[in-house]
PDB file of C-alpha atoms in Angstrom:
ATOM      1  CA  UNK A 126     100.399-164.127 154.371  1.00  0.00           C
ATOM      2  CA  UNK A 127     103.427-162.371 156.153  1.00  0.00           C
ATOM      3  CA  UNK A 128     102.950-159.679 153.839  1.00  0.00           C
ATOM      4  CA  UNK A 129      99.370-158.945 155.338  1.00  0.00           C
ATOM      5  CA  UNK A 130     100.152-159.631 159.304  1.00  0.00           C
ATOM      6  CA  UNK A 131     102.412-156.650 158.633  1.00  0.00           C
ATOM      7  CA  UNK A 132      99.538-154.378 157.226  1.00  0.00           C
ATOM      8  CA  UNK A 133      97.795-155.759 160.254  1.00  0.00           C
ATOM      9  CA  UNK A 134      98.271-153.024 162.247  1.00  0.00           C
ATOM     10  CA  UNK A 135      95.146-151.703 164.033  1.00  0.00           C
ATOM     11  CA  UNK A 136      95.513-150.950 167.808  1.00  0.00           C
ATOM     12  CA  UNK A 137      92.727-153.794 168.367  1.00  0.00           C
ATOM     13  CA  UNK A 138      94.870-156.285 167.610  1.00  0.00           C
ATOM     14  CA  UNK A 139      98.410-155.058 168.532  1.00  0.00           C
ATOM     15  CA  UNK A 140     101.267-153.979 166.796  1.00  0.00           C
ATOM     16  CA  UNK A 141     103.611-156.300 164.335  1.00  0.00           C
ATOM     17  CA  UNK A 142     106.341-154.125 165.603  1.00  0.00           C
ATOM     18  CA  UNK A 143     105.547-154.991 169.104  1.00  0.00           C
ATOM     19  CA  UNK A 144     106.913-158.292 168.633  1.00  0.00           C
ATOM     20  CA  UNK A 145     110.644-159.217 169.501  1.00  0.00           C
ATOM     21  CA  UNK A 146     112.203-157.801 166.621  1.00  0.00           C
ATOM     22  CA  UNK A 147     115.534-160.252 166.829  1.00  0.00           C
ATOM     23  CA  UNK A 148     113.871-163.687 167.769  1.00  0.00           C
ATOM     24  CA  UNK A 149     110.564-163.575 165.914  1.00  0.00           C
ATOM     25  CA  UNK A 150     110.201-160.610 163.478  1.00  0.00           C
ATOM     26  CA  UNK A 151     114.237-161.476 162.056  1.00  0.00           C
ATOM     27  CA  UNK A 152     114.173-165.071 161.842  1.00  0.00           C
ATOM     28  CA  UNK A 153     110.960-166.336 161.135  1.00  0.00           C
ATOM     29  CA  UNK A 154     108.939-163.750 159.423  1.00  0.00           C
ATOM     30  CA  UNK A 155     111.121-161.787 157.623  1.00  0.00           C
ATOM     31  CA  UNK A 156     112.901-164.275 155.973  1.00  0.00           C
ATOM     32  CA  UNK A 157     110.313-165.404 154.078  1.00  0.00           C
ATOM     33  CA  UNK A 158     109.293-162.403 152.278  1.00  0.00           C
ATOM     34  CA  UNK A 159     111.461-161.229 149.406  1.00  0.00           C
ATOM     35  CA  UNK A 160     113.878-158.667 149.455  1.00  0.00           C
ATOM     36  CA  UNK A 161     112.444-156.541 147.159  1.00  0.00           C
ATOM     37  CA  UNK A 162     109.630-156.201 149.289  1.00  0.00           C
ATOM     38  CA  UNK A 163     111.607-155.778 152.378  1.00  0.00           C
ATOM     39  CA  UNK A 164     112.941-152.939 150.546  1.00  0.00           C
ATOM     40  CA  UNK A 165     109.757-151.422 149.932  1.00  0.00           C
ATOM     41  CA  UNK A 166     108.288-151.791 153.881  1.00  0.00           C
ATOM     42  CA  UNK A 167     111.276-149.484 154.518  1.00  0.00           C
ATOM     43  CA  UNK A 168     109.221-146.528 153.735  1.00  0.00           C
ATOM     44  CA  UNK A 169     106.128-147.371 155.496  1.00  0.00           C
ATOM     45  CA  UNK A 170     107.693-145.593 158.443  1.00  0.00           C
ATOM     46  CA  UNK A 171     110.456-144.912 160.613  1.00  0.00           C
ATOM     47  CA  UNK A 172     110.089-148.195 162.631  1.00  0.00           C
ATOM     48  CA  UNK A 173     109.871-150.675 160.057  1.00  0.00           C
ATOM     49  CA  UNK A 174     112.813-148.583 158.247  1.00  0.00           C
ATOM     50  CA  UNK A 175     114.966-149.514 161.362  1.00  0.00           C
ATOM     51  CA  UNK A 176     113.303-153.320 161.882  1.00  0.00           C
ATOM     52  CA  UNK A 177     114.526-153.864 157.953  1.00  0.00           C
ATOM     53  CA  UNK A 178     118.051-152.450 158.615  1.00  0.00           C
ATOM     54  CA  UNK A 179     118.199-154.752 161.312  1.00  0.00           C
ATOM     55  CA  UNK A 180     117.276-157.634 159.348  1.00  0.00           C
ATOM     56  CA  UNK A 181     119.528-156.852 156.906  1.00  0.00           C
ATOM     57  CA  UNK A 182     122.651-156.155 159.184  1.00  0.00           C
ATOM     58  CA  UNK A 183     121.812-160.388 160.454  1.00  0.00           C
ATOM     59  CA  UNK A 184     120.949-161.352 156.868  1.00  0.00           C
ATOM     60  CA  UNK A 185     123.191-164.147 156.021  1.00  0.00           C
ATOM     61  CA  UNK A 186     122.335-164.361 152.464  1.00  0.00           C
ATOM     62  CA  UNK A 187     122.682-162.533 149.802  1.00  0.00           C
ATOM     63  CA  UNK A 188     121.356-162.437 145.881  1.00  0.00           C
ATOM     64  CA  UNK A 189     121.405-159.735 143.544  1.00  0.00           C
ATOM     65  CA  UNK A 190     118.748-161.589 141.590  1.00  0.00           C
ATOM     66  CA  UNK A 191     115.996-161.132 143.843  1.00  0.00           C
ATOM     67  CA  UNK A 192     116.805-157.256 143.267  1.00  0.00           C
ATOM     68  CA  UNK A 193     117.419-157.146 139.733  1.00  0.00           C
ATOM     69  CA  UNK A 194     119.854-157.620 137.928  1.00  0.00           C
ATOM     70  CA  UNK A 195     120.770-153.164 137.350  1.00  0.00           C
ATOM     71  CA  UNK A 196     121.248-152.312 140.952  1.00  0.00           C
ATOM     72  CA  UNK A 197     122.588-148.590 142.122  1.00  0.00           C
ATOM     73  CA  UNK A 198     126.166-149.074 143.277  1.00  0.00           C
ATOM     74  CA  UNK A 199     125.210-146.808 146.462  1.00  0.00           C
ATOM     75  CA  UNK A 200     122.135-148.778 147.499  1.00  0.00           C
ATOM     76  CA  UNK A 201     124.056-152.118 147.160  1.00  0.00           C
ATOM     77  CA  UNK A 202     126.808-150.309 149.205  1.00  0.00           C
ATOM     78  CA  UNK A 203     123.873-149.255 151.686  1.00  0.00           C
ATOM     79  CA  UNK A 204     122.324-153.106 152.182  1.00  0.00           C
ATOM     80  CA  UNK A 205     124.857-154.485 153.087  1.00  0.00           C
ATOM     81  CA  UNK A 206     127.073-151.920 155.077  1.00  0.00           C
ATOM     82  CA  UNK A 207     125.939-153.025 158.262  1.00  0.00           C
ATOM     83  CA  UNK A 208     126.678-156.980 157.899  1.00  0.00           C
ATOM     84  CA  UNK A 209     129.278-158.976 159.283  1.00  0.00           C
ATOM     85  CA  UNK A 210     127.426-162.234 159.093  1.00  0.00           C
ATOM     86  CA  UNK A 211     126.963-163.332 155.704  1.00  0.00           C
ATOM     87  CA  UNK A 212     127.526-167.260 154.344  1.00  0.00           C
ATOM     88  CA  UNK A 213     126.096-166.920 150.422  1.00  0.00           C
ATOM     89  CA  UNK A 214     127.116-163.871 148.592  1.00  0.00           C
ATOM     90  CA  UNK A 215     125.226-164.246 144.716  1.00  0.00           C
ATOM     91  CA  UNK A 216     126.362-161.545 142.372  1.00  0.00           C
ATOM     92  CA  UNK A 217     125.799-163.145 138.743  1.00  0.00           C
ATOM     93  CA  UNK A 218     125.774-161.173 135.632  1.00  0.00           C
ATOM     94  CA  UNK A 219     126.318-157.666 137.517  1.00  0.00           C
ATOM     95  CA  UNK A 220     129.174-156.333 135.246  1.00  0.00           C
ATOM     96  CA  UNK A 221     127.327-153.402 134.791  1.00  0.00           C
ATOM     97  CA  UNK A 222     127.610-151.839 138.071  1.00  0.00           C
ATOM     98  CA  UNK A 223     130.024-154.095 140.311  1.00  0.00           C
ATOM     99  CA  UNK A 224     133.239-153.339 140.854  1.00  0.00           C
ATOM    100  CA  UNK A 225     135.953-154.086 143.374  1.00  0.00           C
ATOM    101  CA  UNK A 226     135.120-150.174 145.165  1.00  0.00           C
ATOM    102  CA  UNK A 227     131.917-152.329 145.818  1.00  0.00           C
ATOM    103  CA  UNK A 228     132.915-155.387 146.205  1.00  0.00           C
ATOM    104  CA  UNK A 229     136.340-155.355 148.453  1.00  0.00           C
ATOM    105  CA  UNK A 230     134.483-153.921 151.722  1.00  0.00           C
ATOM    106  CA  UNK A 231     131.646-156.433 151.490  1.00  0.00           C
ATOM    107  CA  UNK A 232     134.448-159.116 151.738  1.00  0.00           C
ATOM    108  CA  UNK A 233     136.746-157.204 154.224  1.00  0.00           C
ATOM    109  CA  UNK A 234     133.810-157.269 156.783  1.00  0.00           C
ATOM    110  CA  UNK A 235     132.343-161.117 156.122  1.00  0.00           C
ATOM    111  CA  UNK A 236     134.809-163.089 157.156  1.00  0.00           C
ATOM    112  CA  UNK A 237     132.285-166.316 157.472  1.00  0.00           C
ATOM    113  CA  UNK A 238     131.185-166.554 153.504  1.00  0.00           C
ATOM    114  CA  UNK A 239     131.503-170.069 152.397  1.00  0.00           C
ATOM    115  CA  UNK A 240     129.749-169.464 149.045  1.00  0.00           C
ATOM    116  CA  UNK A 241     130.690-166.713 146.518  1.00  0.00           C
ATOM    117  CA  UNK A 242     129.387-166.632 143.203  1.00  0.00           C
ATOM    118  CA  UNK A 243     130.445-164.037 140.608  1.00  0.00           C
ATOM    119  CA  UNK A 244     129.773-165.272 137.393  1.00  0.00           C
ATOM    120  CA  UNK A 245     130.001-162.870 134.566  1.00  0.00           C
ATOM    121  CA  UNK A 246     130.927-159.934 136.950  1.00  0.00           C
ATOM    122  CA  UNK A 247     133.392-158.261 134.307  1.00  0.00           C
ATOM    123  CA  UNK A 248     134.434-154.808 135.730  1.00  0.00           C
ATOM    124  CA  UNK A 249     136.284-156.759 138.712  1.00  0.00           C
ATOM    125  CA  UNK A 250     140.274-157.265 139.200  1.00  0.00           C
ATOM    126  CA  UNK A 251     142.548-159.446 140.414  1.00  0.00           C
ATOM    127  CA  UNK A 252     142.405-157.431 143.746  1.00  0.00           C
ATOM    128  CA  UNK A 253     138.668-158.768 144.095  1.00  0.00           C
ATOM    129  CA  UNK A 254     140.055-162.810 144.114  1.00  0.00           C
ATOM    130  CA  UNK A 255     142.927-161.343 146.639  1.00  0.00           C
ATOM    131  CA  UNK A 256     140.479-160.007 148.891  1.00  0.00           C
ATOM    132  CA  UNK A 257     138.332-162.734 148.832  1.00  0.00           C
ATOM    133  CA  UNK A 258     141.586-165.100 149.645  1.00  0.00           C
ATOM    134  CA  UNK A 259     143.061-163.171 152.902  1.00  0.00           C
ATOM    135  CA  UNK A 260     138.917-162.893 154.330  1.00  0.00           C
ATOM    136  CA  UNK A 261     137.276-166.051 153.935  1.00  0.00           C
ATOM    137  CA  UNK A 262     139.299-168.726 155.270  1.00  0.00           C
ATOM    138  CA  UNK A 263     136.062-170.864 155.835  1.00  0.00           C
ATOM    139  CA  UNK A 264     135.144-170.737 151.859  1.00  0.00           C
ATOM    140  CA  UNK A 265     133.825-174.042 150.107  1.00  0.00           C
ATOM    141  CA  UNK A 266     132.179-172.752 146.897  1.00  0.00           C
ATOM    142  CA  UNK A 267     132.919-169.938 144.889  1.00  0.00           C
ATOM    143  CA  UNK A 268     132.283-169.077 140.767  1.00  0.00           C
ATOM    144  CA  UNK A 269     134.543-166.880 138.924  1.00  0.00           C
ATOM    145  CA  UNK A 270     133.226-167.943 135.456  1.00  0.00           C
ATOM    146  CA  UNK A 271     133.218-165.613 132.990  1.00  0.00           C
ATOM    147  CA  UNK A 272     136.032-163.530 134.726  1.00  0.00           C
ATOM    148  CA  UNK A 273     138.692-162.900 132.445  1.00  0.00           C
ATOM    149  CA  UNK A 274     140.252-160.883 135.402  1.00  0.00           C
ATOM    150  CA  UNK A 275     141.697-163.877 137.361  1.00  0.00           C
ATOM    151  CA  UNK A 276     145.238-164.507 136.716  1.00  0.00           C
ATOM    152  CA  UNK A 277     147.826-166.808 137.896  1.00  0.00           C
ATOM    153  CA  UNK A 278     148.789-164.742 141.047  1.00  0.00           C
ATOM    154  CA  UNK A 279     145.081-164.394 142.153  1.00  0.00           C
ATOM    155  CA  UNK A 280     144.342-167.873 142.076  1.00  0.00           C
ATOM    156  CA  UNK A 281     147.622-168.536 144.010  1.00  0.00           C
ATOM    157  CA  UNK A 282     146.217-166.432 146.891  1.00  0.00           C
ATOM    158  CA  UNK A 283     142.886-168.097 146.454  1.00  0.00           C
ATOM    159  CA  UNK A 284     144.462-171.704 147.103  1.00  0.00           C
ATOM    160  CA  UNK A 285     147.713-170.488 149.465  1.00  0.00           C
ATOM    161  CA  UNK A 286     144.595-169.381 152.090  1.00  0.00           C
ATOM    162  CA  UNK A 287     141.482-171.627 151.175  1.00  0.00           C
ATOM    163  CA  UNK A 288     142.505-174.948 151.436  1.00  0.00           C
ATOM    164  CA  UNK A 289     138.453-175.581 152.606  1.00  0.00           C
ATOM    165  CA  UNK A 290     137.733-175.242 148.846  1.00  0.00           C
ATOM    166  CA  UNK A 291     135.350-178.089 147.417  1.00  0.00           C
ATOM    167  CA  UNK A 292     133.913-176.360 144.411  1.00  0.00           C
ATOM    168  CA  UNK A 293     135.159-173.912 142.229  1.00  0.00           C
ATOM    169  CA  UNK A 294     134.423-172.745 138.603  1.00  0.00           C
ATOM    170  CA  UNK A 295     137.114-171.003 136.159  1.00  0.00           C
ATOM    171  CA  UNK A 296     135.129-171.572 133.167  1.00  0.00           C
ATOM    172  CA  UNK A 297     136.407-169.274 130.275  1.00  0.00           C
ATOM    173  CA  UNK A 298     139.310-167.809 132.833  1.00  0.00           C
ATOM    174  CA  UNK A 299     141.413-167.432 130.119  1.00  0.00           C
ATOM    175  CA  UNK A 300     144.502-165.982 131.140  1.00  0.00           C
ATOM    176  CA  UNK A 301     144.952-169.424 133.381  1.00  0.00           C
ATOM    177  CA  UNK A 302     147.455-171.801 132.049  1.00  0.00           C
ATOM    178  CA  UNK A 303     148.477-175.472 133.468  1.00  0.00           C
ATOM    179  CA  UNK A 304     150.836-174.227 135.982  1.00  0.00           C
ATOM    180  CA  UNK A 305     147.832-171.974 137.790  1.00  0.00           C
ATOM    181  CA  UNK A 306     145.814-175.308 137.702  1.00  0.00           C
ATOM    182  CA  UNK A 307     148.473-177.328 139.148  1.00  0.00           C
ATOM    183  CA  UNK A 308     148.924-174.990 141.976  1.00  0.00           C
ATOM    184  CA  UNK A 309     145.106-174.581 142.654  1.00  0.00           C
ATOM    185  CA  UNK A 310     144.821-178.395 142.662  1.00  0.00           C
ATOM    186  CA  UNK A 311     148.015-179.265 144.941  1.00  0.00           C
ATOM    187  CA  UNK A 312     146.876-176.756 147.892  1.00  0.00           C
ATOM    188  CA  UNK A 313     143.116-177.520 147.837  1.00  0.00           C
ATOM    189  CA  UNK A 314     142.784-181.578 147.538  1.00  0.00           C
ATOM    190  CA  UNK A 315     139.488-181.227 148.806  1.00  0.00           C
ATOM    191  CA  UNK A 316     138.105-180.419 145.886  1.00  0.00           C
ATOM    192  CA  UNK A 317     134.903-182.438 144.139  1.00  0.00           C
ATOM    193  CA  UNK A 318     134.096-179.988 141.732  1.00  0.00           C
ATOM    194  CA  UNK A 319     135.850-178.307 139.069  1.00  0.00           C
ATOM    195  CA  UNK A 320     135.170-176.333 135.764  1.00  0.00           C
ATOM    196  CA  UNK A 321     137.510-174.991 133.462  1.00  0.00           C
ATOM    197  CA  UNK A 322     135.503-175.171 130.317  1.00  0.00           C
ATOM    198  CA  UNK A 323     136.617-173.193 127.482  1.00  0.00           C
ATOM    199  CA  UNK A 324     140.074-172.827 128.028  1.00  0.00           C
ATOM    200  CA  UNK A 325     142.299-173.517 125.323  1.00  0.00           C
ATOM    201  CA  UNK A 326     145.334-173.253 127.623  1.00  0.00           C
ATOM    202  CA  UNK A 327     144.935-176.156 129.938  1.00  0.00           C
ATOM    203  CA  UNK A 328     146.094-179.488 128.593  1.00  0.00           C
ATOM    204  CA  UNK A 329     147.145-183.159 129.991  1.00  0.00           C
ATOM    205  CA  UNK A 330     149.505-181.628 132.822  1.00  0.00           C
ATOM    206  CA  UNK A 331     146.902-180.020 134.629  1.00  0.00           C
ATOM    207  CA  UNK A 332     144.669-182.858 134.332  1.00  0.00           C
ATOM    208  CA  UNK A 333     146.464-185.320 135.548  1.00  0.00           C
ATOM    209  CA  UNK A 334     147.497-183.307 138.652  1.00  0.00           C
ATOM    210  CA  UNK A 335     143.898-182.954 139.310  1.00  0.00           C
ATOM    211  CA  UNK A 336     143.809-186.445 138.976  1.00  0.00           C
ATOM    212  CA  UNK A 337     146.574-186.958 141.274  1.00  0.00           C
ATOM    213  CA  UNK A 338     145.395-184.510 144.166  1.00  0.00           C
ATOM    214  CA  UNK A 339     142.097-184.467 144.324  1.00  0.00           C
ATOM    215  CA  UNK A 340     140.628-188.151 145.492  1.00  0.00           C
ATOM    216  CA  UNK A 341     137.611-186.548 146.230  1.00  0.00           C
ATOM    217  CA  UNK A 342     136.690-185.340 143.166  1.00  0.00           C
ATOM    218  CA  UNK A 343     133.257-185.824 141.620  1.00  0.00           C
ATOM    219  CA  UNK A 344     132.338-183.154 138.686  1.00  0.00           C
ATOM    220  CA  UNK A 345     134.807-182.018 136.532  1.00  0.00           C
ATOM    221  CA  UNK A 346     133.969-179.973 133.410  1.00  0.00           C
ATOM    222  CA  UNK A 347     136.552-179.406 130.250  1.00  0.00           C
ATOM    223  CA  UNK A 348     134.342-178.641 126.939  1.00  0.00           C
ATOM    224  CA  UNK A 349     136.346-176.822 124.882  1.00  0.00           C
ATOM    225  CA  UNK A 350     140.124-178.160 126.327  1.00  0.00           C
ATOM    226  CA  UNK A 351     141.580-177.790 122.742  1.00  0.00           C
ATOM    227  CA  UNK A 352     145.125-179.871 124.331  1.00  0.00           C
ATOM    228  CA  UNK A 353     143.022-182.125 126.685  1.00  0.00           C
ATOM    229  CA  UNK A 354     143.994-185.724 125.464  1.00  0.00           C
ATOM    230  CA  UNK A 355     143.475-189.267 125.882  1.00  0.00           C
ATOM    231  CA  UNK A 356     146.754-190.080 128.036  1.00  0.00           C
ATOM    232  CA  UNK A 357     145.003-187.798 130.869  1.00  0.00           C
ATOM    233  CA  UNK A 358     142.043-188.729 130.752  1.00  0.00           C
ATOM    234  CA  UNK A 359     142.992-192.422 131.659  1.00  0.00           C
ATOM    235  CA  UNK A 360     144.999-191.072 134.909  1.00  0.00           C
ATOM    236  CA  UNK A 361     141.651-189.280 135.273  1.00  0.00           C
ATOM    237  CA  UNK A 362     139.839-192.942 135.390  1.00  0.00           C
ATOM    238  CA  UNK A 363     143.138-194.641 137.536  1.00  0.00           C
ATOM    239  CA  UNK A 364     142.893-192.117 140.290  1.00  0.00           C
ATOM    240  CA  UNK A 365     139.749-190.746 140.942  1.00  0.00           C
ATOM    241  CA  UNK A 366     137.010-193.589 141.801  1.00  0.00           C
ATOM    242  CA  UNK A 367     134.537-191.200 143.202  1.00  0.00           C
ATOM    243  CA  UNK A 368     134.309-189.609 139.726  1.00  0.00           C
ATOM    244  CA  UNK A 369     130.101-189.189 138.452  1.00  0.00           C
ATOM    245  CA  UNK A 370     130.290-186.992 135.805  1.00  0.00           C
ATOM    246  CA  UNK A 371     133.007-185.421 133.015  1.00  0.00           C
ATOM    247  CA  UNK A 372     132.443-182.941 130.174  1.00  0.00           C
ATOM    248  CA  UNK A 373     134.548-183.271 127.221  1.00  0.00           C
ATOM    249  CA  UNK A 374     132.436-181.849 124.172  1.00  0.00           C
ATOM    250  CA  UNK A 375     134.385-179.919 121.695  1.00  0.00           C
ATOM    251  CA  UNK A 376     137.525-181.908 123.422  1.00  0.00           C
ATOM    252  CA  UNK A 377     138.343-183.148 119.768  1.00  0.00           C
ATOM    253  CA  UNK A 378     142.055-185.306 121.012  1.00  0.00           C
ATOM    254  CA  UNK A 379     139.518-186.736 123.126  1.00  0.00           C
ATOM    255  CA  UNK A 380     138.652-190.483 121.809  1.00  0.00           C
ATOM    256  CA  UNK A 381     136.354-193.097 123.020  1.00  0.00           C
ATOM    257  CA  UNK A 382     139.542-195.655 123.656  1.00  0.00           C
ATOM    258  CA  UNK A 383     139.733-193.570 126.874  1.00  0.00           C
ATOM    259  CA  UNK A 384     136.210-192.870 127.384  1.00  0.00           C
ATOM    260  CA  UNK A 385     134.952-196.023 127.410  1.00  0.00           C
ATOM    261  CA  UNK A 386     137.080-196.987 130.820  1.00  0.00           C
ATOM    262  CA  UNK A 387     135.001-194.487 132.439  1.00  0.00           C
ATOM    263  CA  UNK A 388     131.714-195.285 130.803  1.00  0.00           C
ATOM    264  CA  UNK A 389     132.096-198.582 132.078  1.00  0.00           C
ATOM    265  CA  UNK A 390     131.862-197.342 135.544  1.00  0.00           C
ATOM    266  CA  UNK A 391     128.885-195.345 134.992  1.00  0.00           C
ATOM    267  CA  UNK A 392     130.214-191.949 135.030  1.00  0.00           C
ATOM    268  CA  UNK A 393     128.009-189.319 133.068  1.00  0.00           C
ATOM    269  CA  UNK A 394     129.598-188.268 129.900  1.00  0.00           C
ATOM    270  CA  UNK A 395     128.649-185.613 127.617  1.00  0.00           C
ATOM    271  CA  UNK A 396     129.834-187.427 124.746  1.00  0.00           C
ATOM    272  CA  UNK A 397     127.849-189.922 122.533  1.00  0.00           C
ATOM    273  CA  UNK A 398     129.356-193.303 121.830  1.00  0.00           C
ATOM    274  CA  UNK A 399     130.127-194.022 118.277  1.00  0.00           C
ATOM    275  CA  UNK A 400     127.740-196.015 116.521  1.00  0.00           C
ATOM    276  CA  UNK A 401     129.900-198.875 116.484  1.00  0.00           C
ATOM    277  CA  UNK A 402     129.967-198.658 120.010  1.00  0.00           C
ATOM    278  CA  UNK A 403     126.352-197.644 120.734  1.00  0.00           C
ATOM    279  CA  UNK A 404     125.129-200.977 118.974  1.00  0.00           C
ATOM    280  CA  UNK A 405     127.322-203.455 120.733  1.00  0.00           C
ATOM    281  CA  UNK A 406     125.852-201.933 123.972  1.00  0.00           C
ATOM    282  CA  UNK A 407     122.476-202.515 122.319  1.00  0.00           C
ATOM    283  CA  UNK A 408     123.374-205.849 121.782  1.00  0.00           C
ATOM    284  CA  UNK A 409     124.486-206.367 125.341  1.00  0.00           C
ATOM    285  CA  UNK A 410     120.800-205.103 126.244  1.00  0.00           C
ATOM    286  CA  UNK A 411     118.445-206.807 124.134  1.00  0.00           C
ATOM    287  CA  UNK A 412     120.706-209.647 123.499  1.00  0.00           C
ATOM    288  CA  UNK A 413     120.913-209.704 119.936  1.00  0.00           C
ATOM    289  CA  UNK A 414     122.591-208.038 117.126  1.00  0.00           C
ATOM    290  CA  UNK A 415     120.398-205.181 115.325  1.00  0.00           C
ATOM    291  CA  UNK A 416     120.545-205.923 111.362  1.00  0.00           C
ATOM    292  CA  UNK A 417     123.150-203.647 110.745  1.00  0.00           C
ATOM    293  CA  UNK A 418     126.357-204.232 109.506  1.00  0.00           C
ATOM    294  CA  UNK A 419     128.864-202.878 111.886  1.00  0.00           C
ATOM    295  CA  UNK A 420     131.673-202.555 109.533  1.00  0.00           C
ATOM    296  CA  UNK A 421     130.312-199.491 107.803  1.00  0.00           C
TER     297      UNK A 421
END
């Protein structure tokens, strides 16, 4: 429907353009076209050209997705050269054309971002998580999984200057080792989500200081934490009550001694009980034994 009042543009019935541009044409009828689109009414003439750079100059999100996922570095460059206001940056799976010569001005101007996803952006450095550290004081969410780039020093910055943080994914950050975690954890207690999946270099140590600084916590994910034990996982249980949900597949020093504490509680596990297990909590159920015999 938006898409056709803007075609509507016989003299008879006025002008779409002759509306306020910043209080109607912005906020409530723009917005709910997409942005390809928008990017298309750019070249029905001069005016809309200008009423679309406007929009996008007060846009205050935005995701390469709705784009594609292959787009020029220059016109990314060119949206958003003119905007100062963003909140959600999205930039998934763009390693084939972001870098930080893209990136690092984007952030330098948008200093009111409290989401930043960049899952899977590749060709980005450690610069990129530096920038992102000294201009958005204000940031709650961001995803660096997938970004082999992010070293100890990065993340350093990241927690030394977003203490605001309540979400943040390192899955498959590789290069990050218990003493990066530790750090991350201590500065930004805030935190009620967490991933660092598929990292065989964080062990007990970092997850008991998460454990230990981060009350709040919620979500944490560690499939694949080769040195992730059972002694952690208990201080996990003892000092995080607000705990819903844990990932621990392909955690194989992981055992259901220490599982079970949190089971109890209700927390969503990604891990099975053993059949042993399973059928005493069938038992508990139905309230009698299944003919099987349990010592098998």
């Amino acid at each position: 429907a938006p898409w056709h009042l803007m075609m509507s543009l016989t003299p008879s019935r006025g002008c779409l353009l002759d509306l306020p541009w910043e209080d109607i044409l912005v906020p409530h009828i723009l917005c709910h076209l997409p942005l390809q689109q928008l990017l298309s009414l750019q070249r029905v003439s001069k005016s809309f050209q200008s009423l679309i750079q406007l929009y996008l100059a007060n846009m205050r999100c935005f995701d390469s997705s709705q784009i594609g996922p292959a787009i020029p570095r220059a016109a990314f460059v060119n949206l958003l050269k003119d905007n100062e206001v963003l909140q959600q940056l999205v930039l998934q799976n763009c390693s084939d054309w972001l870098t930080d010569r893209e990136l690092l001005p984007v952030i330098g101007q948008n200093h009111h971002l409290h989401q930043i996803q960049l899952k899977g952006c590749a060709q980005l450095s450690r610069h990129a998580l530096v920038a992102i550290s000294l201009s958005c004081p204000n940031l709650r969410r961001l995803s660096l999984a997938h970004c082999e780039w992010v070293d100890s020093l990065s993340l350093r910055s990241l927690a030394d200057h977003c203490k605001a943080l309540e979400a943040v994914d390192l899955t498959a950050c590789r290069q990050l080792k218990d003493e990066a975690v530790c750090y991350l954890v201590q500065k930004c207690s805030r935190l009620k989500s967490l991933s660092l999946a598929v990292n065989a270099n964080v062990g007990d140590v970092a997850v008991e200081e998460i454990a230990k600084c981060c009350p709040e916590l919620e979500h944490l994910d560690l499939t694949g934490c080769l040195r992730v034990k059972n002694d952690s996982i208990r201080v996990l249980a003892e000092y995080c009550p607000k705990l819903r949900s844990l990932k621990v597949k392909h955690c194989h020093n992981v055992a259901e001694s220490s599982l079970s504490i949190l089971r109890s509680r209700g927390v969503e596990l990604d891990v099975e009980p053993p059949l042993q297990r399973a059928l005493v909590l069938l038992q508990d159920v139905v309230g009698f034994a299944p003919f099987i015999n349990l010592q098998i």
